[in-house]
Amino acid sequence: MTHLLVLSHIQTRPLLQAREASRHRVEVSPDLGLTTVEVVIEPTGVRFPNGESLRWEAIEEISASENNCFVVEDGEPRKIQVFSEFTNLLYSLMPTCKAPAMLVSGMPMHRIKGTDPYHDTLEKIRTVKPIVGRVLDTATGLGYTAIEAAKTADHVVTIELDPAALEIARLNPWSRDLFDNPQITQRIGDSYDLIEEFDDQTFTRIIHDPPAFSLAGHLYAGEFYVELNRVLRRGGRLFHYVGNPESKSGGNITRSVIRRLQEAGFSRVVRRPRAFGVLAFK
Ligand SMILES: C[S@@+](CC[C@H](N)C(=O)[O-])C[C@H]1O[C@@H](n2cnc3c(N)ncnc32)[C@H](O)[C@@H]1O
């Protein structure tokens, strides 16, 4: 299967340096750092092995944009961003040195300070290891937590509210398994509503990685936690991402999340500050 070129300044700036150094060929990643290919440097631009060419003007445009990733179609770069008519939010893909992050109206949906979305995902997953049986992922986003969980789980159900987020994920090379792995089932809707459809004790693990409290307060509500507890098997575990526990608001929200999870019936709730969240046991 051939994939579209997806590039950011991290991939294109070395192309400008190669031209400066009068090189004829240079290695570059065509998929935001996942793999590399050799491109030919020509007077008008660079040529990729799949035949796609990119003009120097396009390479300069991508290189000048620090906060966006671009998909290249017929030699033309297009910013990966989608305005959602459903939520009135702008979704975009922001490059990092590893997996890109998703921005929702400028707010990062993954940690990027002092870490990157790839290592952020591994920290979240580590809290609920071993990941076995059926997993519920309440907020798909770019699918990183679902993809990582599906490496050892029997099956992962992942829920996304906004189709615009999935449009972004479709263009993200790091999200491919979300669409290719048959062990992942995607649902579109509000986790708050869809959770009612699952039978008691359906899942052995739950990963709850919602947007910030200010964007999705109902996903931090006691009645939603009661539902999370209901669909979790006895002996199961829930990881709940909350945010930086050392920030004033993160610390306050963490305390109230712990209290509400206990009130919702979880037997033990412990802090997992490295993953910016809490772990709850049933
Ligand atoms: C922090 S991101 C999740 C990141 C994800 N775990 C990953 O690995 O990429 C939160 C996602 O939840 C989605 N979302 C917001 N409200 C939701 C809701 N009520 N139900 C399901 N998804 C929701 C947002 O559109 C966003 O894509």
PDB file of C-alpha atoms in Angstrom, residues 100-254:
ATOM      1  CA  PRO A 100       3.134  14.202  16.658  1.00  0.00           C
ATOM      2  CA  ALA A 101       0.670  15.693  19.123  1.00  0.00           C
ATOM      3  CA  MET A 102      -2.907  16.720  18.396  1.00  0.00           C
ATOM      4  CA  LEU A 103      -3.871  20.329  19.128  1.00  0.00           C
ATOM      5  CA  VAL A 104      -7.511  21.154  19.757  1.00  0.00           C
ATOM      6  CA  SER A 105      -7.965  24.897  19.215  1.00  0.00           C
ATOM      7  CA  GLY A 106      -4.336  25.321  20.250  1.00  0.00           C
ATOM      8  CA  MET A 107      -4.530  23.065  23.350  1.00  0.00           C
ATOM      9  CA  PRO A 108      -2.203  20.037  23.204  1.00  0.00           C
ATOM     10  CA  MET A 109      -3.999  16.717  23.756  1.00  0.00           C
ATOM     11  CA  HIS A 110      -0.706  15.001  24.552  1.00  0.00           C
ATOM     12  CA  ARG A 111       2.190  15.964  26.793  1.00  0.00           C
ATOM     13  CA  ILE A 112       4.943  17.812  24.955  1.00  0.00           C
ATOM     14  CA  LYS A 113       6.851  19.566  27.780  1.00  0.00           C
ATOM     15  CA  GLY A 114       9.839  17.507  28.946  1.00  0.00           C
ATOM     16  CA  THR A 115       8.488  14.460  27.123  1.00  0.00           C
ATOM     17  CA  ASP A 116       6.718  13.614  23.854  1.00  0.00           C
ATOM     18  CA  PRO A 117       3.415  11.945  22.940  1.00  0.00           C
ATOM     19  CA  TYR A 118       5.092   8.558  22.382  1.00  0.00           C
ATOM     20  CA  HIS A 119       6.712   8.396  25.839  1.00  0.00           C
ATOM     21  CA  ASP A 120       3.602  10.002  27.364  1.00  0.00           C
ATOM     22  CA  THR A 121       1.575   7.076  25.976  1.00  0.00           C
ATOM     23  CA  LEU A 122       4.030   4.491  27.341  1.00  0.00           C
ATOM     24  CA  GLU A 123       3.773   6.072  30.822  1.00  0.00           C
ATOM     25  CA  LYS A 124      -0.031   5.896  30.732  1.00  0.00           C
ATOM     26  CA  ILE A 125      -0.002   2.284  29.562  1.00  0.00           C
ATOM     27  CA  ARG A 126       2.632   1.274  32.139  1.00  0.00           C
ATOM     28  CA  THR A 127       0.258   2.180  34.982  1.00  0.00           C
ATOM     29  CA  VAL A 128      -2.250  -0.530  33.988  1.00  0.00           C
ATOM     30  CA  LYS A 129       0.156  -3.266  32.925  1.00  0.00           C
ATOM     31  CA  PRO A 130      -0.239  -6.133  32.308  1.00  0.00           C
ATOM     32  CA  ILE A 131      -2.827  -5.201  29.716  1.00  0.00           C
ATOM     33  CA  VAL A 132      -4.928  -8.297  29.236  1.00  0.00           C
ATOM     34  CA  GLY A 133      -8.492  -9.128  28.215  1.00  0.00           C
ATOM     35  CA  ARG A 134     -10.867  -6.474  26.917  1.00  0.00           C
ATOM     36  CA  VAL A 135      -9.848  -2.827  27.179  1.00  0.00           C
ATOM     37  CA  LEU A 136     -11.985   0.307  27.025  1.00  0.00           C
ATOM     38  CA  ASP A 137     -10.255   3.494  25.804  1.00  0.00           C
ATOM     39  CA  THR A 138     -12.685   6.352  26.442  1.00  0.00           C
ATOM     40  CA  ALA A 139     -11.035   9.041  24.255  1.00  0.00           C
ATOM     41  CA  THR A 140      -9.450   7.908  20.980  1.00  0.00           C
ATOM     42  CA  GLY A 141      -7.662  11.111  19.908  1.00  0.00           C
ATOM     43  CA  LEU A 142      -4.778   9.971  17.716  1.00  0.00           C
ATOM     44  CA  GLY A 143      -5.288   6.398  18.913  1.00  0.00           C
ATOM     45  CA  TYR A 144      -1.906   6.086  20.603  1.00  0.00           C
ATOM     46  CA  THR A 145      -3.250   4.570  23.831  1.00  0.00           C
ATOM     47  CA  ALA A 146      -5.573   2.224  21.898  1.00  0.00           C
ATOM     48  CA  ILE A 147      -2.731   1.101  19.596  1.00  0.00           C
ATOM     49  CA  GLU A 148      -0.335   0.468  22.495  1.00  0.00           C
ATOM     50  CA  ALA A 149      -2.989  -1.378  24.533  1.00  0.00           C
ATOM     51  CA  ALA A 150      -3.890  -3.567  21.518  1.00  0.00           C
ATOM     52  CA  LYS A 151      -0.326  -4.950  21.483  1.00  0.00           C
ATOM     53  CA  THR A 152      -1.176  -7.272  24.398  1.00  0.00           C
ATOM     54  CA  ALA A 153      -4.952  -7.005  24.969  1.00  0.00           C
ATOM     55  CA  ASP A 154      -7.474  -9.426  23.468  1.00  0.00           C
ATOM     56  CA  HIS A 155      -9.498  -6.492  22.174  1.00  0.00           C
ATOM     57  CA  VAL A 156      -9.728  -2.708  22.530  1.00  0.00           C
ATOM     58  CA  VAL A 157     -12.887  -0.607  22.170  1.00  0.00           C
ATOM     59  CA  THR A 158     -12.050   3.069  21.672  1.00  0.00           C
ATOM     60  CA  ILE A 159     -14.544   5.958  21.642  1.00  0.00           C
ATOM     61  CA  GLU A 160     -14.114   9.362  19.956  1.00  0.00           C
ATOM     62  CA  LEU A 161     -16.640  12.176  20.134  1.00  0.00           C
ATOM     63  CA  ASP A 162     -15.484  14.236  17.177  1.00  0.00           C
ATOM     64  CA  PRO A 163     -15.085  12.796  13.645  1.00  0.00           C
ATOM     65  CA  ALA A 164     -12.635  15.685  12.984  1.00  0.00           C
ATOM     66  CA  ALA A 165     -10.167  14.078  15.412  1.00  0.00           C
ATOM     67  CA  LEU A 166     -10.338  10.869  13.377  1.00  0.00           C
ATOM     68  CA  GLU A 167      -9.785  12.804  10.132  1.00  0.00           C
ATOM     69  CA  ILE A 168      -6.541  14.067  11.635  1.00  0.00           C
ATOM     70  CA  ALA A 169      -5.629  10.569  12.849  1.00  0.00           C
ATOM     71  CA  ARG A 170      -6.217   9.168   9.322  1.00  0.00           C
ATOM     72  CA  LEU A 171      -3.471  11.449   7.990  1.00  0.00           C
ATOM     73  CA  ASN A 172      -1.058  10.690  10.840  1.00  0.00           C
ATOM     74  CA  PRO A 173       1.423   7.906   9.976  1.00  0.00           C
ATOM     75  CA  TRP A 174       1.819   7.148  13.718  1.00  0.00           C
ATOM     76  CA  SER A 175      -1.938   6.373  13.940  1.00  0.00           C
ATOM     77  CA  ARG A 176      -2.091   3.790  11.120  1.00  0.00           C
ATOM     78  CA  ASP A 177      -2.727   0.808  13.394  1.00  0.00           C
ATOM     79  CA  LEU A 178      -5.873   2.487  14.683  1.00  0.00           C
ATOM     80  CA  PHE A 179      -7.393   1.803  11.262  1.00  0.00           C
ATOM     81  CA  ASP A 180      -5.448  -1.368  10.341  1.00  0.00           C
ATOM     82  CA  ASN A 181      -5.507  -3.443  13.533  1.00  0.00           C
ATOM     83  CA  PRO A 182      -8.624  -5.683  13.632  1.00  0.00           C
ATOM     84  CA  GLN A 183      -8.252  -5.951  17.408  1.00  0.00           C
ATOM     85  CA  ILE A 184      -9.337  -2.322  17.736  1.00  0.00           C
ATOM     86  CA  THR A 185     -13.025  -1.397  17.426  1.00  0.00           C
ATOM     87  CA  GLN A 186     -13.768   2.301  16.948  1.00  0.00           C
ATOM     88  CA  ARG A 187     -16.976   3.902  18.164  1.00  0.00           C
ATOM     89  CA  ILE A 188     -18.041   7.468  17.463  1.00  0.00           C
ATOM     90  CA  GLY A 189     -20.024   9.278  20.127  1.00  0.00           C
ATOM     91  CA  ASP A 190     -19.862  10.672  23.631  1.00  0.00           C
ATOM     92  CA  SER A 191     -18.275   8.196  26.057  1.00  0.00           C
ATOM     93  CA  TYR A 192     -20.662   9.525  28.697  1.00  0.00           C
ATOM     94  CA  ASP A 193     -23.626   8.169  26.665  1.00  0.00           C
ATOM     95  CA  LEU A 194     -22.076   5.138  24.942  1.00  0.00           C
ATOM     96  CA  ILE A 195     -20.832   3.612  28.195  1.00  0.00           C
ATOM     97  CA  GLU A 196     -24.460   2.772  29.062  1.00  0.00           C
ATOM     98  CA  GLU A 197     -24.485   0.239  26.199  1.00  0.00           C
ATOM     99  CA  PHE A 198     -21.834  -2.004  27.761  1.00  0.00           C
ATOM    100  CA  ASP A 199     -22.781  -4.859  30.092  1.00  0.00           C
ATOM    101  CA  ASP A 200     -21.555  -4.963  33.680  1.00  0.00           C
ATOM    102  CA  GLN A 201     -17.951  -6.159  34.049  1.00  0.00           C
ATOM    103  CA  THR A 202     -17.177  -6.110  30.297  1.00  0.00           C
ATOM    104  CA  PHE A 203     -13.620  -4.758  30.575  1.00  0.00           C
ATOM    105  CA  THR A 204     -10.474  -5.803  32.455  1.00  0.00           C
ATOM    106  CA  ARG A 205      -8.737  -2.455  31.888  1.00  0.00           C
ATOM    107  CA  ILE A 206      -9.992   1.082  31.229  1.00  0.00           C
ATOM    108  CA  ILE A 207      -7.860   3.959  29.951  1.00  0.00           C
ATOM    109  CA  HIS A 208      -9.604   7.251  30.575  1.00  0.00           C
ATOM    110  CA  ASP A 209      -7.628  10.042  28.873  1.00  0.00           C
ATOM    111  CA  PRO A 210     -10.170  12.860  28.471  1.00  0.00           C
ATOM    112  CA  PRO A 211      -9.525  16.442  27.379  1.00  0.00           C
ATOM    113  CA  ALA A 212      -8.916  18.985  30.162  1.00  0.00           C
ATOM    114  CA  PHE A 213     -11.675  19.405  32.756  1.00  0.00           C
ATOM    115  CA  SER A 214     -12.549  22.812  31.224  1.00  0.00           C
ATOM    116  CA  LEU A 215     -13.344  21.149  27.862  1.00  0.00           C
ATOM    117  CA  ALA A 216     -15.157  17.989  29.032  1.00  0.00           C
ATOM    118  CA  GLY A 217     -16.231  18.354  32.689  1.00  0.00           C
ATOM    119  CA  HIS A 218     -18.882  15.609  32.389  1.00  0.00           C
ATOM    120  CA  LEU A 219     -16.110  13.026  31.827  1.00  0.00           C
ATOM    121  CA  TYR A 220     -14.895  13.880  35.376  1.00  0.00           C
ATOM    122  CA  ALA A 221     -18.353  13.576  36.969  1.00  0.00           C
ATOM    123  CA  GLY A 222     -19.234  11.144  39.763  1.00  0.00           C
ATOM    124  CA  GLU A 223     -22.087   9.567  37.771  1.00  0.00           C
ATOM    125  CA  PHE A 224     -19.697   8.801  34.876  1.00  0.00           C
ATOM    126  CA  TYR A 225     -17.226   7.222  37.330  1.00  0.00           C
ATOM    127  CA  VAL A 226     -20.065   4.983  38.609  1.00  0.00           C
ATOM    128  CA  GLU A 227     -20.528   3.757  35.010  1.00  0.00           C
ATOM    129  CA  LEU A 228     -16.757   3.208  34.590  1.00  0.00           C
ATOM    130  CA  ASN A 229     -16.846   1.136  37.774  1.00  0.00           C
ATOM    131  CA  ARG A 230     -19.887  -0.842  36.572  1.00  0.00           C
ATOM    132  CA  VAL A 231     -18.336  -1.889  33.235  1.00  0.00           C
ATOM    133  CA  LEU A 232     -14.995  -2.836  34.858  1.00  0.00           C
ATOM    134  CA  ARG A 233     -14.455  -6.457  35.941  1.00  0.00           C
ATOM    135  CA  ARG A 234     -13.764  -7.204  39.602  1.00  0.00           C
ATOM    136  CA  GLY A 235      -9.949  -7.084  39.941  1.00  0.00           C
ATOM    137  CA  GLY A 236      -9.777  -4.694  36.962  1.00  0.00           C
ATOM    138  CA  ARG A 237      -7.912  -1.388  36.821  1.00  0.00           C
ATOM    139  CA  LEU A 238      -8.636   2.085  35.529  1.00  0.00           C
ATOM    140  CA  PHE A 239      -6.041   4.697  34.580  1.00  0.00           C
ATOM    141  CA  HIS A 240      -7.424   8.232  34.621  1.00  0.00           C
ATOM    142  CA  TYR A 241      -5.255  10.994  33.106  1.00  0.00           C
ATOM    143  CA  VAL A 242      -5.798  14.223  35.029  1.00  0.00           C
ATOM    144  CA  GLY A 243      -2.942  16.647  34.250  1.00  0.00           C
ATOM    145  CA  ASN A 244       0.157  17.950  35.970  1.00  0.00           C
ATOM    146  CA  PRO A 245      -0.331  17.162  39.688  1.00  0.00           C
ATOM    147  CA  GLU A 246       2.206  19.874  40.562  1.00  0.00           C
ATOM    148  CA  SER A 247       0.208  22.666  38.947  1.00  0.00           C
ATOM    149  CA  LYS A 248      -2.355  24.399  41.190  1.00  0.00           C
ATOM    150  CA  SER A 249      -5.376  23.356  39.121  1.00  0.00           C
ATOM    151  CA  GLY A 250      -3.951  19.855  38.411  1.00  0.00           C
ATOM    152  CA  GLY A 251      -3.420  19.291  42.141  1.00  0.00           C
ATOM    153  CA  ASN A 252      -6.970  20.397  43.010  1.00  0.00           C
ATOM    154  CA  ILE A 253      -8.551  18.339  40.234  1.00  0.00           C
ATOM    155  CA  THR A 254      -6.501  15.262  41.220  1.00  0.00           C
TER     156      THR A 254
END
